[in-house]
PDB file of C-alpha atoms in Angstrom:
ATOM      1  CA  MET Q   1      61.991   9.061 134.635  1.00  0.00           C
ATOM      2  CA  SER Q   2      64.829   7.607 132.538  1.00  0.00           C
ATOM      3  CA  PRO Q   3      63.313   4.892 130.315  1.00  0.00           C
ATOM      4  CA  ASN Q   4      66.235   2.576 130.615  1.00  0.00           C
ATOM      5  CA  LEU Q   5      65.998   2.444 134.356  1.00  0.00           C
ATOM      6  CA  GLY Q   6      62.463   1.267 134.704  1.00  0.00           C
ATOM      7  CA  ARG Q   7      59.897   2.494 137.197  1.00  0.00           C
ATOM      8  CA  PRO Q   8      60.546   2.331 140.947  1.00  0.00           C
ATOM      9  CA  HIS Q   9      58.472  -0.084 142.875  1.00  0.00           C
ATOM     10  CA  GLU Q  10      56.262   0.530 145.850  1.00  0.00           C
ATOM     11  CA  PRO Q  11      58.238   0.772 149.123  1.00  0.00           C
ATOM     12  CA  VAL Q  12      57.488  -1.967 151.650  1.00  0.00           C
ATOM     13  CA  LEU Q  13      55.553  -1.059 154.815  1.00  0.00           C
ATOM     14  CA  VAL Q  14      55.832   2.568 153.981  1.00  0.00           C
ATOM     15  CA  ASP Q  15      53.028   3.695 156.250  1.00  0.00           C
ATOM     16  CA  ARG Q  16      54.510   1.914 159.258  1.00  0.00           C
ATOM     17  CA  VAL Q  17      57.986   3.139 158.478  1.00  0.00           C
ATOM     18  CA  THR Q  18      56.748   6.699 158.152  1.00  0.00           C
ATOM     19  CA  GLU Q  19      54.803   6.407 161.451  1.00  0.00           C
ATOM     20  CA  LEU Q  20      58.007   5.301 163.209  1.00  0.00           C
ATOM     21  CA  LEU Q  21      60.583   7.621 161.691  1.00  0.00           C
ATOM     22  CA  ALA Q  22      58.929  10.810 160.450  1.00  0.00           C
ATOM     23  CA  ALA Q  23      60.056  13.736 162.655  1.00  0.00           C
ATOM     24  CA  ALA Q  24      59.360  17.401 163.346  1.00  0.00           C
ATOM     25  CA  GLY Q  25      63.015  18.384 163.308  1.00  0.00           C
ATOM     26  CA  PRO Q  26      65.348  20.142 163.050  1.00  0.00           C
ATOM     27  CA  GLY Q  27      67.666  17.193 162.377  1.00  0.00           C
ATOM     28  CA  LEU Q  28      68.628  14.500 159.934  1.00  0.00           C
ATOM     29  CA  LEU Q  29      66.995  11.341 158.728  1.00  0.00           C
ATOM     30  CA  VAL Q  30      69.243   8.630 157.254  1.00  0.00           C
ATOM     31  CA  ASP Q  31      68.045   6.220 154.640  1.00  0.00           C
ATOM     32  CA  ALA Q  32      70.951   3.692 154.651  1.00  0.00           C
ATOM     33  CA  THR Q  33      69.500   1.904 151.577  1.00  0.00           C
ATOM     34  CA  VAL Q  34      67.778   4.615 149.594  1.00  0.00           C
ATOM     35  CA  GLY Q  35      67.158   2.622 146.412  1.00  0.00           C
ATOM     36  CA  ALA Q  36      64.697   4.453 144.183  1.00  0.00           C
ATOM     37  CA  GLY Q  37      63.827   6.799 146.996  1.00  0.00           C
ATOM     38  CA  GLY Q  38      60.355   5.645 147.845  1.00  0.00           C
ATOM     39  CA  HIS Q  39      60.721   5.449 151.650  1.00  0.00           C
ATOM     40  CA  ALA Q  40      62.875   8.652 151.592  1.00  0.00           C
ATOM     41  CA  ALA Q  41      60.142  10.648 149.678  1.00  0.00           C
ATOM     42  CA  ALA Q  42      57.473   9.472 152.123  1.00  0.00           C
ATOM     43  CA  LEU Q  43      59.571  10.382 155.153  1.00  0.00           C
ATOM     44  CA  LEU Q  44      60.353  13.908 153.849  1.00  0.00           C
ATOM     45  CA  GLU Q  45      56.654  14.427 153.004  1.00  0.00           C
ATOM     46  CA  ALA Q  46      55.637  13.417 156.525  1.00  0.00           C
ATOM     47  CA  SER Q  47      58.402  15.367 158.321  1.00  0.00           C
ATOM     48  CA  GLY Q  48      58.805  19.026 159.134  1.00  0.00           C
ATOM     49  CA  PRO Q  49      60.519  21.461 156.746  1.00  0.00           C
ATOM     50  CA  GLU Q  50      63.642  21.529 158.998  1.00  0.00           C
ATOM     51  CA  VAL Q  51      64.215  17.814 158.650  1.00  0.00           C
ATOM     52  CA  ARG Q  52      66.778  16.758 155.970  1.00  0.00           C
ATOM     53  CA  LEU Q  53      67.473  13.333 154.623  1.00  0.00           C
ATOM     54  CA  LEU Q  54      70.768  11.681 153.616  1.00  0.00           C
ATOM     55  CA  GLY Q  55      70.436   8.709 151.396  1.00  0.00           C
ATOM     56  CA  PHE Q  56      73.117   6.016 151.063  1.00  0.00           C
ATOM     57  CA  ASP Q  57      73.338   3.502 148.238  1.00  0.00           C
ATOM     58  CA  ARG Q  58      76.111   1.337 146.708  1.00  0.00           C
ATOM     59  CA  ASP Q  59      74.179   1.082 143.358  1.00  0.00           C
ATOM     60  CA  PRO Q  60      74.792   4.077 141.069  1.00  0.00           C
ATOM     61  CA  GLN Q  61      71.629   3.222 139.002  1.00  0.00           C
ATOM     62  CA  ALA Q  62      69.494   3.290 142.141  1.00  0.00           C
ATOM     63  CA  LEU Q  63      70.966   6.683 143.074  1.00  0.00           C
ATOM     64  CA  GLU Q  64      70.001   7.981 139.633  1.00  0.00           C
ATOM     65  CA  LEU Q  65      66.344   6.998 140.266  1.00  0.00           C
ATOM     66  CA  ALA Q  66      66.402   8.436 143.834  1.00  0.00           C
ATOM     67  CA  ARG Q  67      67.844  11.738 142.594  1.00  0.00           C
ATOM     68  CA  GLU Q  68      64.966  12.176 140.237  1.00  0.00           C
ATOM     69  CA  ARG Q  69      62.361  11.114 142.739  1.00  0.00           C
ATOM     70  CA  LEU Q  70      63.697  13.348 145.447  1.00  0.00           C
ATOM     71  CA  ALA Q  71      64.432  16.412 143.266  1.00  0.00           C
ATOM     72  CA  PRO Q  72      61.187  18.201 144.435  1.00  0.00           C
ATOM     73  CA  PHE Q  73      62.615  18.310 147.963  1.00  0.00           C
ATOM     74  CA  GLY Q  74      65.590  20.341 146.841  1.00  0.00           C
ATOM     75  CA  SER Q  75      68.385  20.773 149.423  1.00  0.00           C
ATOM     76  CA  ARG Q  76      66.374  18.759 152.011  1.00  0.00           C
ATOM     77  CA  ALA Q  77      67.582  15.549 150.250  1.00  0.00           C
ATOM     78  CA  ARG Q  78      71.191  14.642 149.749  1.00  0.00           C
ATOM     79  CA  LEU Q  79      72.566  11.394 148.333  1.00  0.00           C
ATOM     80  CA  VAL Q  80      75.914   9.709 148.717  1.00  0.00           C
ATOM     81  CA  HIS Q  81      77.421   6.772 146.730  1.00  0.00           C
ATOM     82  CA  SER Q  82      78.504   4.588 149.651  1.00  0.00           C
ATOM     83  CA  GLY Q  83      77.775   1.517 151.618  1.00  0.00           C
ATOM     84  CA  TYR Q  84      76.106   1.908 154.952  1.00  0.00           C
ATOM     85  CA  GLU Q  85      79.138   0.445 156.801  1.00  0.00           C
ATOM     86  CA  ARG Q  86      80.665   3.924 156.510  1.00  0.00           C
ATOM     87  CA  LEU Q  87      77.859   5.592 158.398  1.00  0.00           C
ATOM     88  CA  SER Q  88      79.862   7.040 161.241  1.00  0.00           C
ATOM     89  CA  GLU Q  89      82.647   8.239 158.965  1.00  0.00           C
ATOM     90  CA  ILE Q  90      80.378  10.031 156.564  1.00  0.00           C
ATOM     91  CA  LEU Q  91      78.023  11.583 159.108  1.00  0.00           C
ATOM     92  CA  THR Q  92      80.993  12.866 161.153  1.00  0.00           C
ATOM     93  CA  ASP Q  93      82.327  14.623 158.031  1.00  0.00           C
ATOM     94  CA  ILE Q  94      78.880  16.052 157.204  1.00  0.00           C
ATOM     95  CA  ASP Q  95      77.877  17.135 160.734  1.00  0.00           C
ATOM     96  CA  ASP Q  96      74.296  17.968 159.655  1.00  0.00           C
ATOM     97  CA  GLY Q  97      72.587  18.078 163.029  1.00  0.00           C
ATOM     98  CA  PRO Q  98      71.165  15.402 165.300  1.00  0.00           C
ATOM     99  CA  VAL Q  99      70.285  12.021 163.746  1.00  0.00           C
ATOM    100  CA  LEU Q 100      66.529  11.619 164.260  1.00  0.00           C
ATOM    101  CA  GLY Q 101      66.154   8.262 162.485  1.00  0.00           C
ATOM    102  CA  VAL Q 102      67.890   5.622 160.448  1.00  0.00           C
ATOM    103  CA  LEU Q 103      66.142   3.259 158.007  1.00  0.00           C
ATOM    104  CA  TYR Q 104      67.629  -0.051 156.629  1.00  0.00           C
ATOM    105  CA  ASP Q 105      65.656  -1.696 153.806  1.00  0.00           C
ATOM    106  CA  LEU Q 106      67.890  -4.656 153.331  1.00  0.00           C
ATOM    107  CA  GLY Q 107      68.495  -7.123 150.565  1.00  0.00           C
ATOM    108  CA  LEU Q 108      67.694  -6.829 146.868  1.00  0.00           C
ATOM    109  CA  SER Q 109      65.266  -4.465 145.341  1.00  0.00           C
ATOM    110  CA  SER Q 110      62.659  -5.425 142.819  1.00  0.00           C
ATOM    111  CA  MET Q 111      64.210  -3.068 140.202  1.00  0.00           C
ATOM    112  CA  GLN Q 112      67.577  -4.772 140.576  1.00  0.00           C
ATOM    113  CA  LEU Q 113      65.935  -8.166 140.008  1.00  0.00           C
ATOM    114  CA  ASP Q 114      64.097  -6.741 137.012  1.00  0.00           C
ATOM    115  CA  ARG Q 115      67.342  -5.730 135.181  1.00  0.00           C
ATOM    116  CA  ALA Q 116      68.601  -8.941 133.652  1.00  0.00           C
ATOM    117  CA  GLY Q 117      72.047  -7.562 132.967  1.00  0.00           C
ATOM    118  CA  ARG Q 118      72.797  -7.328 136.622  1.00  0.00           C
ATOM    119  CA  GLY Q 119      72.891 -11.124 136.994  1.00  0.00           C
ATOM    120  CA  PHE Q 120      70.724 -11.304 140.169  1.00  0.00           C
ATOM    121  CA  ALA Q 121      67.974 -13.340 138.543  1.00  0.00           C
ATOM    122  CA  PHE Q 122      67.846 -16.394 136.315  1.00  0.00           C
ATOM    123  CA  ALA Q 123      64.577 -15.750 134.360  1.00  0.00           C
ATOM    124  CA  THR Q 124      66.770 -14.770 131.390  1.00  0.00           C
ATOM    125  CA  SER Q 125      70.395 -15.389 130.550  1.00  0.00           C
ATOM    126  CA  ALA Q 126      72.839 -12.781 131.819  1.00  0.00           C
ATOM    127  CA  PRO Q 127      76.475 -12.571 132.963  1.00  0.00           C
ATOM    128  CA  LEU Q 128      77.034 -13.827 136.535  1.00  0.00           C
ATOM    129  CA  ASP Q 129      77.822 -10.497 138.106  1.00  0.00           C
ATOM    130  CA  MET Q 130      75.590  -9.693 141.211  1.00  0.00           C
ATOM    131  CA  ARG Q 131      77.653  -6.784 142.350  1.00  0.00           C
ATOM    132  CA  MET Q 132      75.398  -4.010 143.773  1.00  0.00           C
ATOM    133  CA  ASP Q 133      78.146  -1.530 142.875  1.00  0.00           C
ATOM    134  CA  GLN Q 134      79.289  -2.504 139.341  1.00  0.00           C
ATOM    135  CA  THR Q 135      81.883   0.290 139.536  1.00  0.00           C
ATOM    136  CA  SER Q 136      83.767  -1.615 142.253  1.00  0.00           C
ATOM    137  CA  SER Q 137      86.717  -3.917 141.631  1.00  0.00           C
ATOM    138  CA  GLY Q 138      85.290  -6.607 143.884  1.00  0.00           C
ATOM    139  CA  PRO Q 139      84.702 -10.187 142.864  1.00  0.00           C
ATOM    140  CA  THR Q 140      81.670 -11.143 140.779  1.00  0.00           C
ATOM    141  CA  ALA Q 141      79.507 -14.205 141.267  1.00  0.00           C
ATOM    142  CA  ALA Q 142      81.386 -15.749 138.321  1.00  0.00           C
ATOM    143  CA  ASP Q 143      84.661 -15.224 140.115  1.00  0.00           C
ATOM    144  CA  LEU Q 144      83.420 -17.064 143.218  1.00  0.00           C
ATOM    145  CA  VAL Q 145      81.716 -19.880 141.210  1.00  0.00           C
ATOM    146  CA  ASN Q 146      84.796 -20.534 139.151  1.00  0.00           C
ATOM    147  CA  THR Q 147      87.622 -20.253 141.758  1.00  0.00           C
ATOM    148  CA  LEU Q 148      86.340 -21.490 145.142  1.00  0.00           C
ATOM    149  CA  ASP Q 149      87.031 -25.140 146.051  1.00  0.00           C
ATOM    150  CA  VAL Q 150      84.234 -27.529 147.130  1.00  0.00           C
ATOM    151  CA  ALA Q 151      84.651 -26.822 150.836  1.00  0.00           C
ATOM    152  CA  ASP Q 152      84.472 -23.055 150.461  1.00  0.00           C
ATOM    153  CA  LEU Q 153      81.516 -23.314 148.100  1.00  0.00           C
ATOM    154  CA  VAL Q 154      79.688 -25.553 150.635  1.00  0.00           C
ATOM    155  CA  ARG Q 155      80.359 -22.938 153.383  1.00  0.00           C
ATOM    156  CA  LEU Q 156      79.112 -20.143 151.084  1.00  0.00           C
ATOM    157  CA  LEU Q 157      75.938 -22.034 150.182  1.00  0.00           C
ATOM    158  CA  ARG Q 158      75.135 -23.110 153.695  1.00  0.00           C
ATOM    159  CA  GLU Q 159      75.840 -19.792 155.448  1.00  0.00           C
ATOM    160  CA  GLY Q 160      74.388 -17.420 152.883  1.00  0.00           C
ATOM    161  CA  GLY Q 161      71.577 -19.464 151.502  1.00  0.00           C
ATOM    162  CA  GLU Q 162      70.807 -22.038 154.255  1.00  0.00           C
ATOM    163  CA  ASP Q 163      70.786 -24.549 151.333  1.00  0.00           C
ATOM    164  CA  ARG Q 164      69.684 -28.061 152.072  1.00  0.00           C
ATOM    165  CA  HIS Q 165      72.034 -29.599 149.562  1.00  0.00           C
ATOM    166  CA  PRO Q 166      75.230 -27.582 149.602  1.00  0.00           C
ATOM    167  CA  HIS Q 167      77.633 -30.507 148.983  1.00  0.00           C
ATOM    168  CA  ARG Q 168      75.732 -31.817 145.963  1.00  0.00           C
ATOM    169  CA  ILE Q 169      75.562 -28.290 144.416  1.00  0.00           C
ATOM    170  CA  ALA Q 170      79.178 -27.440 145.150  1.00  0.00           C
ATOM    171  CA  ARG Q 171      80.426 -30.706 143.592  1.00  0.00           C
ATOM    172  CA  ALA Q 172      78.295 -30.069 140.558  1.00  0.00           C
ATOM    173  CA  ILE Q 173      79.498 -26.555 140.141  1.00  0.00           C
ATOM    174  CA  VAL Q 174      83.209 -27.534 140.311  1.00  0.00           C
ATOM    175  CA  ALA Q 175      82.615 -30.387 137.855  1.00  0.00           C
ATOM    176  CA  ALA Q 176      80.907 -28.057 135.348  1.00  0.00           C
ATOM    177  CA  ARG Q 177      83.319 -25.106 135.404  1.00  0.00           C
ATOM    178  CA  PRO Q 178      83.741 -22.652 133.803  1.00  0.00           C
ATOM    179  CA  ILE Q 179      80.231 -21.171 134.362  1.00  0.00           C
ATOM    180  CA  SER Q 180      79.479 -17.661 133.127  1.00  0.00           C
ATOM    181  CA  ARG Q 181      75.762 -17.211 132.696  1.00  0.00           C
ATOM    182  CA  THR Q 182      72.824 -17.058 135.126  1.00  0.00           C
ATOM    183  CA  THR Q 183      70.671 -19.656 133.423  1.00  0.00           C
ATOM    184  CA  GLU Q 184      73.609 -21.960 133.089  1.00  0.00           C
ATOM    185  CA  LEU Q 185      74.123 -21.974 136.889  1.00  0.00           C
ATOM    186  CA  ALA Q 186      70.401 -22.153 137.666  1.00  0.00           C
ATOM    187  CA  ASP Q 187      69.928 -25.254 135.490  1.00  0.00           C
ATOM    188  CA  LEU Q 188      73.008 -26.808 137.036  1.00  0.00           C
ATOM    189  CA  VAL Q 189      71.752 -26.351 140.482  1.00  0.00           C
ATOM    190  CA  ALA Q 190      68.315 -27.669 139.626  1.00  0.00           C
ATOM    191  CA  GLU Q 191      69.883 -30.864 138.200  1.00  0.00           C
ATOM    192  CA  ALA Q 192      72.128 -31.193 141.318  1.00  0.00           C
ATOM    193  CA  VAL Q 193      69.291 -31.232 143.849  1.00  0.00           C
ATOM    194  CA  PRO Q 194      67.241 -34.373 144.427  1.00  0.00           C
ATOM    195  CA  ALA Q 195      64.164 -34.715 142.194  1.00  0.00           C
ATOM    196  CA  ARG Q 196      61.801 -34.384 145.161  1.00  0.00           C
ATOM    197  CA  ASP Q 197      63.038 -30.827 145.762  1.00  0.00           C
ATOM    198  CA  ARG Q 198      62.794 -29.545 142.239  1.00  0.00           C
ATOM    199  CA  HIS Q 199      59.045 -28.811 142.153  1.00  0.00           C
ATOM    200  CA  GLY Q 200      58.407 -26.536 145.161  1.00  0.00           C
ATOM    201  CA  ARG Q 201      57.000 -22.994 145.276  1.00  0.00           C
ATOM    202  CA  THR Q 202      60.465 -21.532 144.538  1.00  0.00           C
ATOM    203  CA  HIS Q 203      63.064 -22.469 141.961  1.00  0.00           C
ATOM    204  CA  PRO Q 204      65.755 -24.805 143.388  1.00  0.00           C
ATOM    205  CA  ALA Q 205      68.446 -22.320 142.524  1.00  0.00           C
ATOM    206  CA  THR Q 206      66.967 -19.466 144.548  1.00  0.00           C
ATOM    207  CA  ARG Q 207      68.821 -20.070 147.764  1.00  0.00           C
ATOM    208  CA  SER Q 208      72.116 -20.604 145.820  1.00  0.00           C
ATOM    209  CA  PHE Q 209      71.656 -17.258 144.057  1.00  0.00           C
ATOM    210  CA  GLN Q 210      70.918 -15.547 147.382  1.00  0.00           C
ATOM    211  CA  ALA Q 211      74.077 -17.026 148.912  1.00  0.00           C
ATOM    212  CA  LEU Q 212      76.211 -15.852 146.067  1.00  0.00           C
ATOM    213  CA  ARG Q 213      74.737 -12.299 146.104  1.00  0.00           C
ATOM    214  CA  ILE Q 214      75.289 -12.069 149.804  1.00  0.00           C
ATOM    215  CA  ALA Q 215      78.875 -13.180 149.494  1.00  0.00           C
ATOM    216  CA  VAL Q 216      79.698 -10.994 146.536  1.00  0.00           C
ATOM    217  CA  ASN Q 217      78.345  -7.905 148.378  1.00  0.00           C
ATOM    218  CA  GLY Q 218      79.480  -8.785 151.906  1.00  0.00           C
ATOM    219  CA  GLU Q 219      75.917  -7.992 152.947  1.00  0.00           C
ATOM    220  CA  LEU Q 220      75.827  -9.625 156.385  1.00  0.00           C
ATOM    221  CA  GLU Q 221      79.275  -8.303 157.472  1.00  0.00           C
ATOM    222  CA  ARG Q 222      78.396  -4.820 156.355  1.00  0.00           C
ATOM    223  CA  PHE Q 223      75.054  -4.817 158.228  1.00  0.00           C
ATOM    224  CA  ARG Q 224      76.728  -6.169 161.398  1.00  0.00           C
ATOM    225  CA  ALA Q 225      79.212  -3.293 161.221  1.00  0.00           C
ATOM    226  CA  SER Q 226      76.620  -0.611 160.414  1.00  0.00           C
ATOM    227  CA  LEU Q 227      73.739  -1.176 162.841  1.00  0.00           C
ATOM    228  CA  PRO Q 228      75.791  -0.480 166.027  1.00  0.00           C
ATOM    229  CA  GLN Q 229      77.027   2.729 164.326  1.00  0.00           C
ATOM    230  CA  ALA Q 230      73.468   3.789 163.710  1.00  0.00           C
ATOM    231  CA  LEU Q 231      72.446   3.178 167.371  1.00  0.00           C
ATOM    232  CA  GLU Q 232      75.354   5.245 168.612  1.00  0.00           C
ATOM    233  CA  LEU Q 233      74.622   8.073 166.226  1.00  0.00           C
ATOM    234  CA  LEU Q 234      70.925   8.383 167.136  1.00  0.00           C
ATOM    235  CA  GLN Q 235      69.875  11.406 169.116  1.00  0.00           C
ATOM    236  CA  PRO Q 236      69.521  10.289 172.773  1.00  0.00           C
ATOM    237  CA  GLY Q 237      65.922  10.280 174.022  1.00  0.00           C
ATOM    238  CA  ASN Q 238      64.029  10.095 170.715  1.00  0.00           C
ATOM    239  CA  GLY Q 239      66.308   8.982 167.812  1.00  0.00           C
ATOM    240  CA  ARG Q 240      64.902   5.839 166.125  1.00  0.00           C
ATOM    241  CA  VAL Q 241      66.036   2.988 163.892  1.00  0.00           C
ATOM    242  CA  ALA Q 242      63.935   0.727 161.724  1.00  0.00           C
ATOM    243  CA  VAL Q 243      65.146  -2.399 159.958  1.00  0.00           C
ATOM    244  CA  LEU Q 244      63.256  -4.151 157.110  1.00  0.00           C
ATOM    245  CA  ALA Q 245      64.731  -7.630 156.614  1.00  0.00           C
ATOM    246  CA  TYR Q 246      63.660 -10.196 154.054  1.00  0.00           C
ATOM    247  CA  HIS Q 247      65.295 -13.400 155.176  1.00  0.00           C
ATOM    248  CA  SER Q 248      66.245 -14.985 158.436  1.00  0.00           C
ATOM    249  CA  LEU Q 249      69.967 -14.210 158.220  1.00  0.00           C
ATOM    250  CA  GLU Q 250      69.464 -10.456 158.212  1.00  0.00           C
ATOM    251  CA  ASP Q 251      66.578 -10.592 160.694  1.00  0.00           C
ATOM    252  CA  ARG Q 252      68.591 -12.627 163.190  1.00  0.00           C
ATOM    253  CA  ILE Q 253      71.418  -9.949 163.155  1.00  0.00           C
ATOM    254  CA  ALA Q 254      68.904  -7.150 163.680  1.00  0.00           C
ATOM    255  CA  LYS Q 255      67.076  -9.112 166.456  1.00  0.00           C
ATOM    256  CA  ARG Q 256      70.299  -9.914 168.296  1.00  0.00           C
ATOM    257  CA  LEU Q 257      71.924  -6.476 168.053  1.00  0.00           C
ATOM    258  CA  LEU Q 258      68.749  -4.638 169.126  1.00  0.00           C
ATOM    259  CA  ALA Q 259      68.129  -7.060 171.983  1.00  0.00           C
ATOM    260  CA  GLU Q 260      71.719  -6.621 173.183  1.00  0.00           C
ATOM    261  CA  ALA Q 261      71.333  -2.843 173.106  1.00  0.00           C
ATOM    262  CA  ALA Q 262      68.075  -3.085 175.011  1.00  0.00           C
ATOM    263  CA  ARG Q 263      69.490  -5.132 177.845  1.00  0.00           C
ATOM    264  CA  GLY Q 264      70.078  -3.658 181.267  1.00  0.00           C
ATOM    265  CA  CYS Q 265      72.070  -5.228 184.099  1.00  0.00           C
ATOM    266  CA  ILE Q 266      73.914  -8.439 183.175  1.00  0.00           C
ATOM    267  CA  CYS Q 267      75.134  -9.325 186.602  1.00  0.00           C
ATOM    268  CA  PRO Q 268      74.480 -12.855 187.917  1.00  0.00           C
ATOM    269  CA  PRO Q 269      70.912 -12.969 189.441  1.00  0.00           C
ATOM    270  CA  ASP Q 270      72.263 -13.799 192.906  1.00  0.00           C
ATOM    271  CA  LEU Q 271      74.411 -10.722 193.147  1.00  0.00           C
ATOM    272  CA  PRO Q 272      72.712  -8.382 195.701  1.00  0.00           C
ATOM    273  CA  VAL Q 273      73.878  -5.129 193.966  1.00  0.00           C
ATOM    274  CA  CYS Q 274      74.427  -4.437 190.311  1.00  0.00           C
ATOM    275  CA  GLY Q 275      78.192  -4.276 189.650  1.00  0.00           C
ATOM    276  CA  CYS Q 276      78.129  -3.960 185.855  1.00  0.00           C
ATOM    277  CA  GLY Q 277      76.426  -0.548 185.644  1.00  0.00           C
ATOM    278  CA  ARG Q 278      74.877  -1.534 182.366  1.00  0.00           C
ATOM    279  CA  VAL Q 279      71.771   0.339 181.333  1.00  0.00           C
ATOM    280  CA  PRO Q 280      69.595  -0.098 178.209  1.00  0.00           C
ATOM    281  CA  GLN Q 281      70.814   1.927 175.231  1.00  0.00           C
ATOM    282  CA  VAL Q 282      67.505   1.500 173.385  1.00  0.00           C
ATOM    283  CA  ARG Q 283      63.952   0.538 173.966  1.00  0.00           C
ATOM    284  CA  LEU Q 284      62.285  -1.798 171.495  1.00  0.00           C
ATOM    285  CA  LEU Q 285      59.355  -0.322 169.637  1.00  0.00           C
ATOM    286  CA  THR Q 286      58.105  -3.561 168.057  1.00  0.00           C
ATOM    287  CA  ARG Q 287      57.147  -6.714 169.861  1.00  0.00           C
ATOM    288  CA  GLY Q 288      58.837  -9.354 167.772  1.00  0.00           C
ATOM    289  CA  ALA Q 289      58.892  -8.659 164.101  1.00  0.00           C
ATOM    290  CA  VAL Q 290      56.116  -6.782 162.262  1.00  0.00           C
ATOM    291  CA  GLN Q 291      54.939  -8.450 159.063  1.00  0.00           C
ATOM    292  CA  ALA Q 292      52.942  -7.073 156.182  1.00  0.00           C
ATOM    293  CA  THR Q 293      49.174  -7.447 156.150  1.00  0.00           C
ATOM    294  CA  PRO Q 294      47.746  -9.968 153.619  1.00  0.00           C
ATOM    295  CA  THR Q 295      46.427  -7.019 151.650  1.00  0.00           C
ATOM    296  CA  GLU Q 296      49.816  -5.378 151.288  1.00  0.00           C
ATOM    297  CA  ALA Q 297      51.486  -8.653 150.651  1.00  0.00           C
ATOM    298  CA  GLU Q 298      49.105  -9.376 147.768  1.00  0.00           C
ATOM    299  CA  ARG Q 299      49.530  -5.881 146.342  1.00  0.00           C
ATOM    300  CA  ASN Q 300      53.366  -5.828 146.781  1.00  0.00           C
ATOM    301  CA  PRO Q 301      55.021  -9.201 146.368  1.00  0.00           C
ATOM    302  CA  ARG Q 302      58.280  -7.977 148.033  1.00  0.00           C
ATOM    303  CA  ALA Q 303      56.373  -7.460 151.178  1.00  0.00           C
ATOM    304  CA  ARG Q 304      55.487 -11.147 151.640  1.00  0.00           C
ATOM    305  CA  SER Q 305      58.712 -12.039 153.434  1.00  0.00           C
ATOM    306  CA  VAL Q 306      59.461  -8.741 155.276  1.00  0.00           C
ATOM    307  CA  ARG Q 307      60.209  -8.474 158.981  1.00  0.00           C
ATOM    308  CA  LEU Q 308      60.254  -5.054 160.588  1.00  0.00           C
ATOM    309  CA  ARG Q 309      62.050  -4.292 163.849  1.00  0.00           C
ATOM    310  CA  ALA Q 310      62.412  -0.901 165.374  1.00  0.00           C
ATOM    311  CA  ALA Q 311      64.006   0.720 168.513  1.00  0.00           C
ATOM    312  CA  GLU Q 312      64.387   4.139 170.101  1.00  0.00           C
ATOM    313  CA  ARG Q 313      67.556   5.502 171.804  1.00  0.00           C
ATOM    314  CA  THR Q 314      67.314   6.031 175.520  1.00  0.00           C
ATOM    315  CA  THR Q 315      68.894   8.968 177.258  1.00  0.00           C
ATOM    316  CA  ALA Q 316      71.687   6.780 178.584  1.00  0.00           C
ATOM    317  CA  PRO Q 317      75.194   7.643 177.360  1.00  0.00           C
ATOM    318  CA  TYR Q 318      76.399   5.215 174.725  1.00  0.00           C
ATOM    319  CA  PRO Q 319      79.298   3.016 176.140  1.00  0.00           C
ATOM    320  CA  GLU Q 320      82.810   3.579 174.864  1.00  0.00           C
ATOM    321  CA  ASN Q 321      84.038   0.799 172.534  1.00  0.00           C
TER     322      ASN Q 321
END
């Protein structure tokens, strides 16, 4: 393990994910957010020798960890530096057999939070970066903080962080610019919120940092674009998808898209015969969202907020776009 990269953390709900997605093969499993490779290693260990795995990640440092962790599996594991919004494009080019399962472990990993220089956390002072792919030319959190006007900052904070005081925070940011360090922004946000909200279980800047990270990386838009691609790519009859979400914004997208794919006829109830011809494209494998047990949540802090949803493709042909 490369010492400068730290040690990978325990994958969340790994036993449940393995139970849902491990396969006999032949075919392909896709880890759309491979991270340090914890889920990927567990899936390969639990699957047949003819099952291969393709891991996606936008973070080159995560891919380095995953490459080391998955090396014992040899050619069964393949990694690609890409966002999961390119799922269809890349899998079409690879053409590596039927897609037996797709996993999304969304949001930020513990190892990314632990690396102060990435700018995701505010425990220590670091540049306001927050890009999951630091090789990209996209905007950093500092770019957004220092260029957006009050109205756009309010929208960003409200939509990405569901912040309770977006106007106060946005005005404080604009008044204090330029802002370049994580601790500088965190202290500014803490001062901007009312005193009654400064002493809760979480730091008052937590939601603002979440909102900035989501905006910098286009996380919600990428996930909305990717999940329908995954459902279409799954092998009819037994291909499965599992989504691990850590806040309500991601979970609502997964819930809505899976529910839409699981719907049958949408004709008015008073119509005597179905005229839409719609049939379910998936069947839901989880009733609501599965949460971690208290034991796992205590052992693995990242599991405390997780929501797992899963579905299986039916044999119905996927509708044309």
